[in-house]
Amino acid sequence: MNSIGIYIHIPFCKQKCLYCDFLSFPEGMEQQALYFDALKKEIEISAGECEDYEVTSVFIGGGTPTSVEPSYIADIMGVLKGQYNLAENAEITIECNPGTADYKALRLYRDAGINRISIGLQSAKDNELLILGRIHNRKQFEECYKNARLAGFDNVNVDLMSALPGQTLRDWESNLEYVCSLEPSPEHISAYSLIIEEGTPFYEMYGENSGIRREHLLPLPDEDTEREMYHRTKEILEKNGYYRYEISNYSKSDRESRHNVRYWNGGDYIGFGIGAASLMKGIRYRNISELSNYVEAINKLDIFDILKAIRTEVQPLSKNEQMEEFMFLGLRMVRGVSCAEFERRFSCEMAEVFGEVIAELRGEELLEVTEDGIHLTDYGLDLSNYCMAKFLL
């Protein structure tokens, strides 16, 4: 039986952060109830498409899934367990922001079958959290982390963000050291650099066309400092028992995010909820993003028309597009990509298609060739965007 991953989008949050460009927003209880009723129906209707798949991972993301009534999440888990072929050891993750889930809620999630939690700390410094527009402080994170452990979560990820306004190298180092010192320490750490995205309050402040004078803003770290932060992340986390398996992700042994590895390996996944993306049998599509249109379509259309109405941007991927994605997504991982797997999927050798690019990047010491495949060097990972662009056909 083939395997698949499931992503479930919960768009609601208490307050949108200043850097966030995800499909998320605050919303009242009435709209939340309507959304979850529609979401359950979408998941139920889609079960037939997945009957030949074993579900090996589920990721409940957002938004802030823990900002809604916990029973909504438990109900969704009930539908999945009742109508999908969930693997016995399936990895089931929920995203959580500190201050949005007490012990009782966390225990309910765990009892419902969720076995991994990803906590959005972002910074261990209250002043940095205020700058980001986060709703929690360090004390609330510590309470959330403690309660997650007490509730039975033995697979915990902590998110951290670097290159924040006003942040020094030492500030970042101390954030990493703080997370590593937690008892027990998290099984997984995601360490990302802040990206100023269009359409966010941060872009209004720091974007190219900002009307705000830079002397009135906390400065962003310069390129040299940001590069040093990037290198120190690997050094500090490896010293504390975490190995880097992807550009921004570190884990203890056998604690990689199996759901995210599925994305990077080009495996099949299906997304439920507004804006959720899917890739199944070489066809990519995305759900519509407008909450009211999503709810209306699911509630008013005939069951056979619902999925057609809510799915948009339907794109069968060509063989070239699939090969491109196999390379530039797979090369995000430190282990790189397998020549044998490439040949199995595409019935041709990697060297036939990408031989010149591989030779070029190898000559620039950005890529290494092994018996099994190819992977980026540390230098290549530093210049990953440049390297991956080379694999576009």
Short mmCIF file of C-alpha atoms in Angstrom, two decimals:
data_model
loop_
_atom_site.label_atom_id
_atom_site.label_comp_id
_atom_site.label_asym_id
_atom_site.label_seq_id
_atom_site.Cartn_x
_atom_site.Cartn_y
_atom_site.Cartn_z
CA MET A 1 0.00 0.00 0.00
CA ASN A 2 1.29 3.47 -0.89
CA SER A 3 1.68 6.03 1.87
CA ILE A 4 0.40 9.58 2.17
CA GLY A 5 0.64 12.52 4.55
CA ILE A 6 -2.28 14.71 5.63
CA TYR A 7 -2.12 18.44 6.34
CA ILE A 8 -5.06 20.12 8.12
CA HIS A 9 -5.19 23.92 8.10
CA ILE A 10 -6.66 25.75 11.08
CA PRO A 11 -6.57 29.43 10.06
CA PHE A 12 -7.55 30.96 13.37
CA CYS A 13 -5.23 32.77 15.76
CA LYS A 14 -5.56 35.13 18.72
CA GLN A 15 -3.55 37.85 17.02
CA LYS A 16 -1.58 37.98 13.78
CA CYS A 17 2.15 38.43 14.31
CA LEU A 18 3.91 41.35 12.64
CA TYR A 19 6.00 39.11 10.35
CA CYS A 20 3.33 36.54 9.45
CA ASP A 21 2.16 36.08 5.86
CA PHE A 22 0.38 32.75 6.44
CA LEU A 23 -3.34 32.36 5.79
CA SER A 24 -4.46 33.15 9.33
CA PHE A 25 -6.68 35.61 11.16
CA PRO A 26 -8.59 36.16 14.41
CA GLU A 27 -12.23 35.05 14.19
CA GLY A 28 -15.24 34.59 16.47
CA MET A 29 -16.69 31.38 17.86
CA GLU A 30 -19.59 31.32 15.37
CA GLN A 31 -17.30 31.39 12.35
CA GLN A 32 -15.01 28.81 13.92
CA ALA A 33 -17.95 26.44 14.42
CA LEU A 34 -19.02 26.87 10.79
CA TYR A 35 -15.48 26.26 9.59
CA PHE A 36 -14.96 23.06 11.56
CA ASP A 37 -18.31 21.69 10.44
CA ALA A 38 -17.25 22.27 6.82
CA LEU A 39 -13.72 20.95 7.45
CA LYS A 40 -15.05 17.67 8.84
CA LYS A 41 -17.26 17.26 5.79
CA GLU A 42 -14.32 17.85 3.43
CA ILE A 43 -12.25 15.24 5.27
CA GLU A 44 -15.13 12.74 5.19
CA ILE A 45 -15.85 13.32 1.49
CA SER A 46 -12.16 12.89 0.61
CA ALA A 47 -11.76 9.56 2.40
CA GLY A 48 -12.56 7.59 -0.75
CA GLU A 49 -9.62 9.17 -2.60
CA CYS A 50 -7.29 7.91 0.10
CA GLU A 51 -8.63 4.40 0.64
CA ASP A 52 -5.63 2.86 -1.15
CA TYR A 53 -3.16 4.84 0.97
CA GLU A 54 -1.73 4.30 4.43
CA VAL A 55 -1.52 7.61 6.32
CA THR A 56 1.93 7.80 7.89
CA SER A 57 1.85 11.42 9.06
CA VAL A 58 -0.67 14.11 9.95
CA PHE A 59 0.21 17.76 10.53
CA ILE A 60 -2.34 20.13 12.09
CA GLY A 61 -1.08 23.64 11.36
CA GLY A 62 -2.23 27.18 11.02
CA GLY A 63 -2.82 29.81 12.23
CA THR A 64 -2.79 28.48 15.75
CA PRO A 65 -4.66 25.18 16.07
CA THR A 66 -4.50 25.39 19.87
CA SER A 67 -6.34 28.73 19.87
CA VAL A 68 -9.69 27.04 19.14
CA GLU A 69 -11.90 24.88 21.33
CA PRO A 70 -9.87 21.66 21.83
CA SER A 71 -12.92 19.47 21.18
CA TYR A 72 -12.86 20.62 17.53
CA ILE A 73 -9.41 19.06 17.14
CA ALA A 74 -10.50 15.88 18.91
CA ASP A 75 -13.49 15.59 16.56
CA ILE A 76 -11.21 15.88 13.53
CA MET A 77 -8.97 13.16 14.94
CA GLY A 78 -12.05 10.97 15.37
CA VAL A 79 -12.90 11.33 11.67
CA LEU A 80 -9.34 10.48 10.64
CA LYS A 81 -9.19 7.40 12.86
CA GLY A 82 -12.62 6.25 11.71
CA GLN A 83 -12.32 6.76 7.96
CA TYR A 84 -8.62 6.67 7.03
CA ASN A 85 -5.96 3.96 7.16
CA LEU A 86 -3.84 5.52 9.89
CA ALA A 87 -0.56 3.68 10.36
CA GLU A 88 -0.10 2.31 13.85
CA ASN A 89 3.04 4.42 14.30
CA ALA A 90 1.80 7.47 12.37
CA GLU A 91 3.43 10.76 13.35
CA ILE A 92 0.63 13.19 14.27
CA THR A 93 1.73 16.77 14.97
CA ILE A 94 -0.11 19.83 16.24
CA GLU A 95 1.27 23.36 16.19
CA CYS A 96 0.92 25.23 19.46
CA ASN A 97 1.57 28.78 20.59
CA PRO A 98 2.35 29.35 24.27
CA GLY A 99 -0.54 30.90 26.12
CA THR A 100 -3.18 29.11 24.04
CA ALA A 101 -3.23 25.63 25.60
CA ASP A 102 -3.38 24.60 29.26
CA TYR A 103 -2.67 21.14 30.66
CA LYS A 104 -6.28 20.00 30.20
CA ALA A 105 -6.25 20.89 26.50
CA LEU A 106 -2.84 19.30 25.93
CA ARG A 107 -3.99 16.11 27.65
CA LEU A 108 -7.07 16.04 25.40
CA TYR A 109 -4.88 16.35 22.29
CA ARG A 110 -2.66 13.54 23.50
CA ASP A 111 -5.61 11.29 24.35
CA ALA A 112 -7.05 11.97 20.89
CA GLY A 113 -3.95 10.40 19.34
CA ILE A 114 -1.74 13.41 18.64
CA ASN A 115 1.81 12.34 19.54
CA ARG A 116 4.00 15.26 18.48
CA ILE A 117 3.75 18.95 19.33
CA SER A 118 5.51 21.91 17.73
CA ILE A 119 5.71 24.91 20.07
CA GLY A 120 6.29 28.35 18.55
CA LEU A 121 8.69 29.95 20.98
CA GLN A 122 10.56 32.09 18.37
CA SER A 123 12.60 33.85 21.08
CA ALA A 124 13.42 33.32 24.74
CA LYS A 125 13.61 37.09 25.29
CA ASP A 126 10.45 39.00 26.14
CA ASN A 127 11.63 42.16 24.38
CA GLU A 128 12.16 40.22 21.14
CA LEU A 129 8.74 38.60 21.46
CA LEU A 130 7.17 42.05 21.77
CA ILE A 131 9.02 43.21 18.65
CA LEU A 132 7.61 40.23 16.73
CA GLY A 133 4.07 40.89 17.93
CA ARG A 134 3.86 37.55 19.74
CA ILE A 135 1.12 37.17 22.37
CA HIS A 136 3.19 35.17 24.87
CA ASN A 137 6.22 35.67 27.08
CA ARG A 138 8.99 33.33 28.19
CA LYS A 139 7.20 32.31 31.37
CA GLN A 140 4.15 31.23 29.38
CA PHE A 141 6.36 29.18 27.08
CA GLU A 142 7.91 27.42 30.06
CA GLU A 143 4.46 26.63 31.44
CA CYS A 144 3.34 25.30 28.05
CA TYR A 145 6.46 23.19 27.65
CA LYS A 146 6.12 21.72 31.15
CA ASN A 147 2.44 20.91 30.60
CA ALA A 148 3.14 19.30 27.22
CA ARG A 149 5.58 16.94 28.90
CA LEU A 150 3.16 16.22 31.75
CA ALA A 151 0.41 15.53 29.21
CA GLY A 152 2.55 12.76 27.70
CA PHE A 153 4.24 14.37 24.71
CA ASP A 154 7.65 12.76 24.26
CA ASN A 155 8.26 14.23 20.80
CA VAL A 156 8.48 18.02 21.01
CA ASN A 157 9.72 20.57 18.50
CA VAL A 158 10.58 24.16 19.43
CA ASP A 159 10.62 26.89 16.77
CA LEU A 160 13.20 29.67 16.98
CA MET A 161 13.70 32.69 14.73
CA SER A 162 16.95 34.57 14.12
CA ALA A 163 17.94 37.88 12.47
CA LEU A 164 15.28 39.83 14.37
CA PRO A 165 15.28 43.63 14.56
CA GLY A 166 17.86 44.72 17.11
CA GLN A 167 19.11 41.16 17.69
CA THR A 168 22.84 40.61 18.25
CA LEU A 169 24.83 37.46 17.66
CA ARG A 170 25.05 36.90 21.41
CA ASP A 171 21.27 37.31 21.75
CA TRP A 172 20.78 34.53 19.22
CA GLU A 173 23.38 32.28 20.81
CA SER A 174 21.70 32.64 24.20
CA ASN A 175 18.31 31.73 22.69
CA LEU A 176 19.78 28.52 21.29
CA GLU A 177 21.51 27.72 24.57
CA TYR A 178 18.31 28.32 26.51
CA VAL A 179 16.31 25.85 24.40
CA CYS A 180 19.05 23.23 24.67
CA SER A 181 19.02 23.62 28.46
CA LEU A 182 15.32 22.75 28.82
CA GLU A 183 14.62 19.65 30.92
CA PRO A 184 14.06 17.37 29.19
CA SER A 185 15.50 18.96 26.08
CA PRO A 186 13.28 19.01 22.97
CA GLU A 187 13.64 16.21 20.45
CA HIS A 188 13.62 18.63 17.53
CA ILE A 189 14.52 22.29 16.94
CA SER A 190 13.56 24.37 13.90
CA ALA A 191 15.79 27.43 13.55
CA TYR A 192 14.68 29.87 10.86
CA SER A 193 15.85 33.29 9.80
CA LEU A 194 13.29 36.10 9.72
CA ILE A 195 12.13 36.87 6.19
CA ILE A 196 10.43 40.19 5.53
CA GLU A 197 7.39 39.19 3.46
CA GLU A 198 5.19 41.49 1.40
CA GLY A 199 1.79 42.22 2.89
CA THR A 200 2.99 42.10 6.51
CA PRO A 201 3.42 44.98 8.99
CA PHE A 202 7.16 44.25 8.98
CA TYR A 203 7.24 44.84 5.23
CA GLU A 204 5.56 48.19 5.77
CA MET A 205 8.40 49.00 8.17
CA TYR A 206 11.40 47.34 6.53
CA GLY A 207 10.40 46.86 2.89
CA GLU A 208 12.08 48.67 0.02
CA ASN A 209 9.24 51.16 -0.34
CA SER A 210 8.73 51.80 3.35
CA GLY A 211 7.98 55.39 4.23
CA ILE A 212 9.37 54.94 7.73
CA ARG A 213 12.80 56.41 8.27
CA ARG A 214 15.26 53.67 9.20
CA GLU A 215 16.70 55.65 12.11
CA HIS A 216 13.28 55.27 13.77
CA LEU A 217 13.47 51.46 13.59
CA LEU A 218 15.54 48.84 15.33
CA PRO A 219 18.09 47.76 12.70
CA LEU A 220 18.03 44.32 11.14
CA PRO A 221 21.32 42.40 11.56
CA ASP A 222 23.73 42.98 8.66
CA GLU A 223 24.63 40.18 6.25
CA ASP A 224 27.84 39.25 8.06
CA THR A 225 26.05 38.95 11.41
CA GLU A 226 23.21 36.96 9.88
CA ARG A 227 25.70 34.60 8.26
CA GLU A 228 27.50 34.13 11.59
CA MET A 229 24.16 33.40 13.28
CA TYR A 230 23.55 30.73 10.66
CA HIS A 231 26.91 29.07 11.30
CA ARG A 232 26.67 29.30 15.08
CA THR A 233 23.28 27.58 14.97
CA LYS A 234 24.86 24.42 13.60
CA GLU A 235 27.81 24.58 16.00
CA ILE A 236 25.75 25.11 19.14
CA LEU A 237 23.05 22.58 18.31
CA GLU A 238 25.50 19.88 17.25
CA LYS A 239 27.41 20.39 20.48
CA ASN A 240 24.15 19.73 22.33
CA GLY A 241 23.30 16.50 20.53
CA TYR A 242 21.27 17.71 17.56
CA TYR A 243 22.21 16.86 14.01
CA ARG A 244 21.24 18.98 11.06
CA TYR A 245 19.17 17.01 8.57
CA GLU A 246 17.69 19.92 6.60
CA ILE A 247 18.67 23.54 5.98
CA SER A 248 16.76 24.88 9.01
CA ASN A 249 15.92 21.72 10.97
CA TYR A 250 17.82 19.83 13.65
CA SER A 251 16.86 16.73 15.58
CA LYS A 252 18.04 14.08 17.94
CA SER A 253 18.55 10.61 16.49
CA ASP A 254 15.43 9.26 14.72
CA ARG A 255 13.36 12.35 15.61
CA GLU A 256 13.25 14.07 12.24
CA SER A 257 9.87 15.50 11.23
CA ARG A 258 8.58 12.64 9.10
CA HIS A 259 5.83 14.82 7.70
CA ASN A 260 8.21 17.49 6.44
CA VAL A 261 10.64 14.89 5.10
CA ARG A 262 7.73 13.62 2.99
CA TYR A 263 7.45 17.08 1.37
CA TRP A 264 11.18 17.23 0.67
CA ASN A 265 11.16 13.70 -0.76
CA GLY A 266 8.30 14.56 -3.14
CA GLY A 267 5.90 12.11 -1.52
CA ASP A 268 2.11 12.32 -1.85
CA TYR A 269 0.16 14.48 0.59
CA ILE A 270 -3.36 15.85 0.81
CA GLY A 271 -4.38 19.10 2.45
CA PHE A 272 -7.71 19.93 4.07
CA GLY A 273 -9.09 23.37 4.93
CA ILE A 274 -8.78 26.76 3.27
CA GLY A 275 -5.57 27.38 1.36
CA ALA A 276 -4.27 23.84 1.98
CA ALA A 277 -2.07 22.40 -0.78
CA SER A 278 -2.04 18.82 -2.06
CA LEU A 279 0.14 16.66 -4.29
CA MET A 280 -1.34 13.32 -5.29
CA LYS A 281 -0.29 11.04 -8.15
CA GLY A 282 1.61 13.83 -9.88
CA ILE A 283 -1.22 16.38 -9.65
CA ARG A 284 -0.86 19.50 -7.52
CA TYR A 285 -3.79 21.64 -6.38
CA ARG A 286 -4.72 24.10 -3.66
CA ASN A 287 -7.98 24.74 -1.83
CA ILE A 288 -9.70 28.10 -2.16
CA SER A 289 -8.60 30.65 0.45
CA GLU A 290 -11.80 32.55 1.22
CA LEU A 291 -13.43 31.15 4.37
CA SER A 292 -17.01 32.13 3.48
CA ASN A 293 -16.74 30.64 -0.03
CA TYR A 294 -15.29 27.42 1.38
CA VAL A 295 -18.06 27.03 3.96
CA GLU A 296 -20.79 27.90 1.45
CA ALA A 297 -19.54 25.44 -1.17
CA ILE A 298 -19.38 22.56 1.28
CA ASN A 299 -22.78 23.29 2.82
CA LYS A 300 -24.78 24.07 -0.32
CA LEU A 301 -23.37 22.02 -3.19
CA ASP A 302 -24.11 18.42 -4.08
CA ILE A 303 -21.55 16.06 -2.56
CA PHE A 304 -20.14 15.21 -6.00
CA ASP A 305 -19.48 18.88 -6.80
CA ILE A 306 -17.90 20.00 -3.54
CA LEU A 307 -14.31 18.95 -4.15
CA LYS A 308 -14.36 20.34 -7.68
CA ALA A 309 -15.61 23.69 -6.31
CA ILE A 310 -13.10 24.11 -3.50
CA ARG A 311 -10.00 22.94 -5.37
CA THR A 312 -8.16 25.45 -7.50
CA GLU A 313 -4.82 25.79 -9.30
CA VAL A 314 -5.09 22.16 -10.41
CA GLN A 315 -1.82 21.37 -12.19
CA PRO A 316 -0.70 17.98 -13.50
CA LEU A 317 3.08 18.08 -13.17
CA SER A 318 5.11 17.21 -16.25
CA LYS A 319 7.98 14.76 -15.99
CA ASN A 320 10.45 17.67 -16.12
CA GLU A 321 8.63 19.48 -13.32
CA GLN A 322 8.63 16.36 -11.17
CA MET A 323 12.36 15.88 -11.77
CA GLU A 324 13.04 19.53 -10.88
CA GLU A 325 11.13 19.23 -7.62
CA PHE A 326 12.81 15.95 -6.76
CA MET A 327 16.17 17.70 -7.01
CA PHE A 328 15.63 21.12 -5.45
CA LEU A 329 13.43 19.88 -2.63
CA GLY A 330 15.58 16.84 -1.91
CA LEU A 331 18.74 18.92 -1.81
CA ARG A 332 17.30 20.85 1.14
CA MET A 333 18.17 17.76 3.16
CA VAL A 334 21.74 17.26 4.28
CA ARG A 335 21.77 13.69 2.97
CA GLY A 336 20.76 14.94 -0.47
CA VAL A 337 19.12 12.83 -3.16
CA SER A 338 19.56 9.24 -4.27
CA CYS A 339 20.54 8.36 -7.85
CA ALA A 340 18.80 4.99 -7.53
CA GLU A 341 15.55 6.61 -6.37
CA PHE A 342 15.74 9.13 -9.24
CA GLU A 343 16.09 6.28 -11.74
CA ARG A 344 13.25 4.33 -10.11
CA ARG A 345 10.87 7.28 -10.35
CA PHE A 346 11.78 8.65 -13.76
CA SER A 347 13.23 5.67 -15.68
CA CYS A 348 16.40 7.54 -16.57
CA GLU A 349 19.70 8.27 -14.87
CA MET A 350 20.23 11.50 -12.96
CA ALA A 351 23.43 12.16 -14.90
CA GLU A 352 21.55 12.07 -18.21
CA VAL A 353 19.39 15.01 -17.13
CA PHE A 354 21.52 16.95 -14.67
CA GLY A 355 25.08 15.80 -15.42
CA GLU A 356 26.34 19.23 -16.50
CA VAL A 357 24.80 21.00 -13.48
CA ILE A 358 26.22 18.43 -11.09
CA ALA A 359 29.69 18.80 -12.64
CA GLU A 360 29.48 22.60 -12.45
CA LEU A 361 28.43 22.68 -8.79
CA ARG A 362 30.95 20.00 -7.91
CA GLY A 363 33.68 22.10 -9.52
CA GLU A 364 32.60 25.07 -7.38
CA GLU A 365 32.80 22.84 -4.25
CA LEU A 366 29.09 23.34 -3.64
CA LEU A 367 28.11 19.72 -4.17
CA GLU A 368 29.56 16.28 -3.47
CA VAL A 369 28.94 13.01 -5.32
CA THR A 370 28.78 9.75 -3.37
CA GLU A 371 28.10 6.13 -4.33
CA ASP A 372 24.42 6.57 -3.49
CA GLY A 373 23.73 10.07 -4.79
CA ILE A 374 24.59 13.74 -4.40
CA HIS A 375 24.35 16.27 -1.58
CA LEU A 376 25.25 19.90 -1.02
CA THR A 377 28.39 20.69 0.93
CA ASP A 378 28.21 23.02 3.93
CA TYR A 379 29.24 25.79 1.54
CA GLY A 380 26.53 24.67 -0.86
CA LEU A 381 23.90 24.78 1.88
CA ASP A 382 25.00 28.36 2.59
CA LEU A 383 24.25 29.14 -1.06
CA SER A 384 21.29 26.79 -1.38
CA ASN A 385 19.06 29.14 -3.38
CA TYR A 386 21.78 29.56 -6.00
CA CYS A 387 22.40 25.81 -6.17
CA MET A 388 18.75 24.78 -6.39
CA ALA A 389 18.00 27.27 -9.15
CA LYS A 390 20.52 25.41 -11.29
CA PHE A 391 18.23 22.37 -11.40
CA LEU A 392 15.38 24.18 -13.14
CA LEU A 393 14.97 22.70 -16.62
#
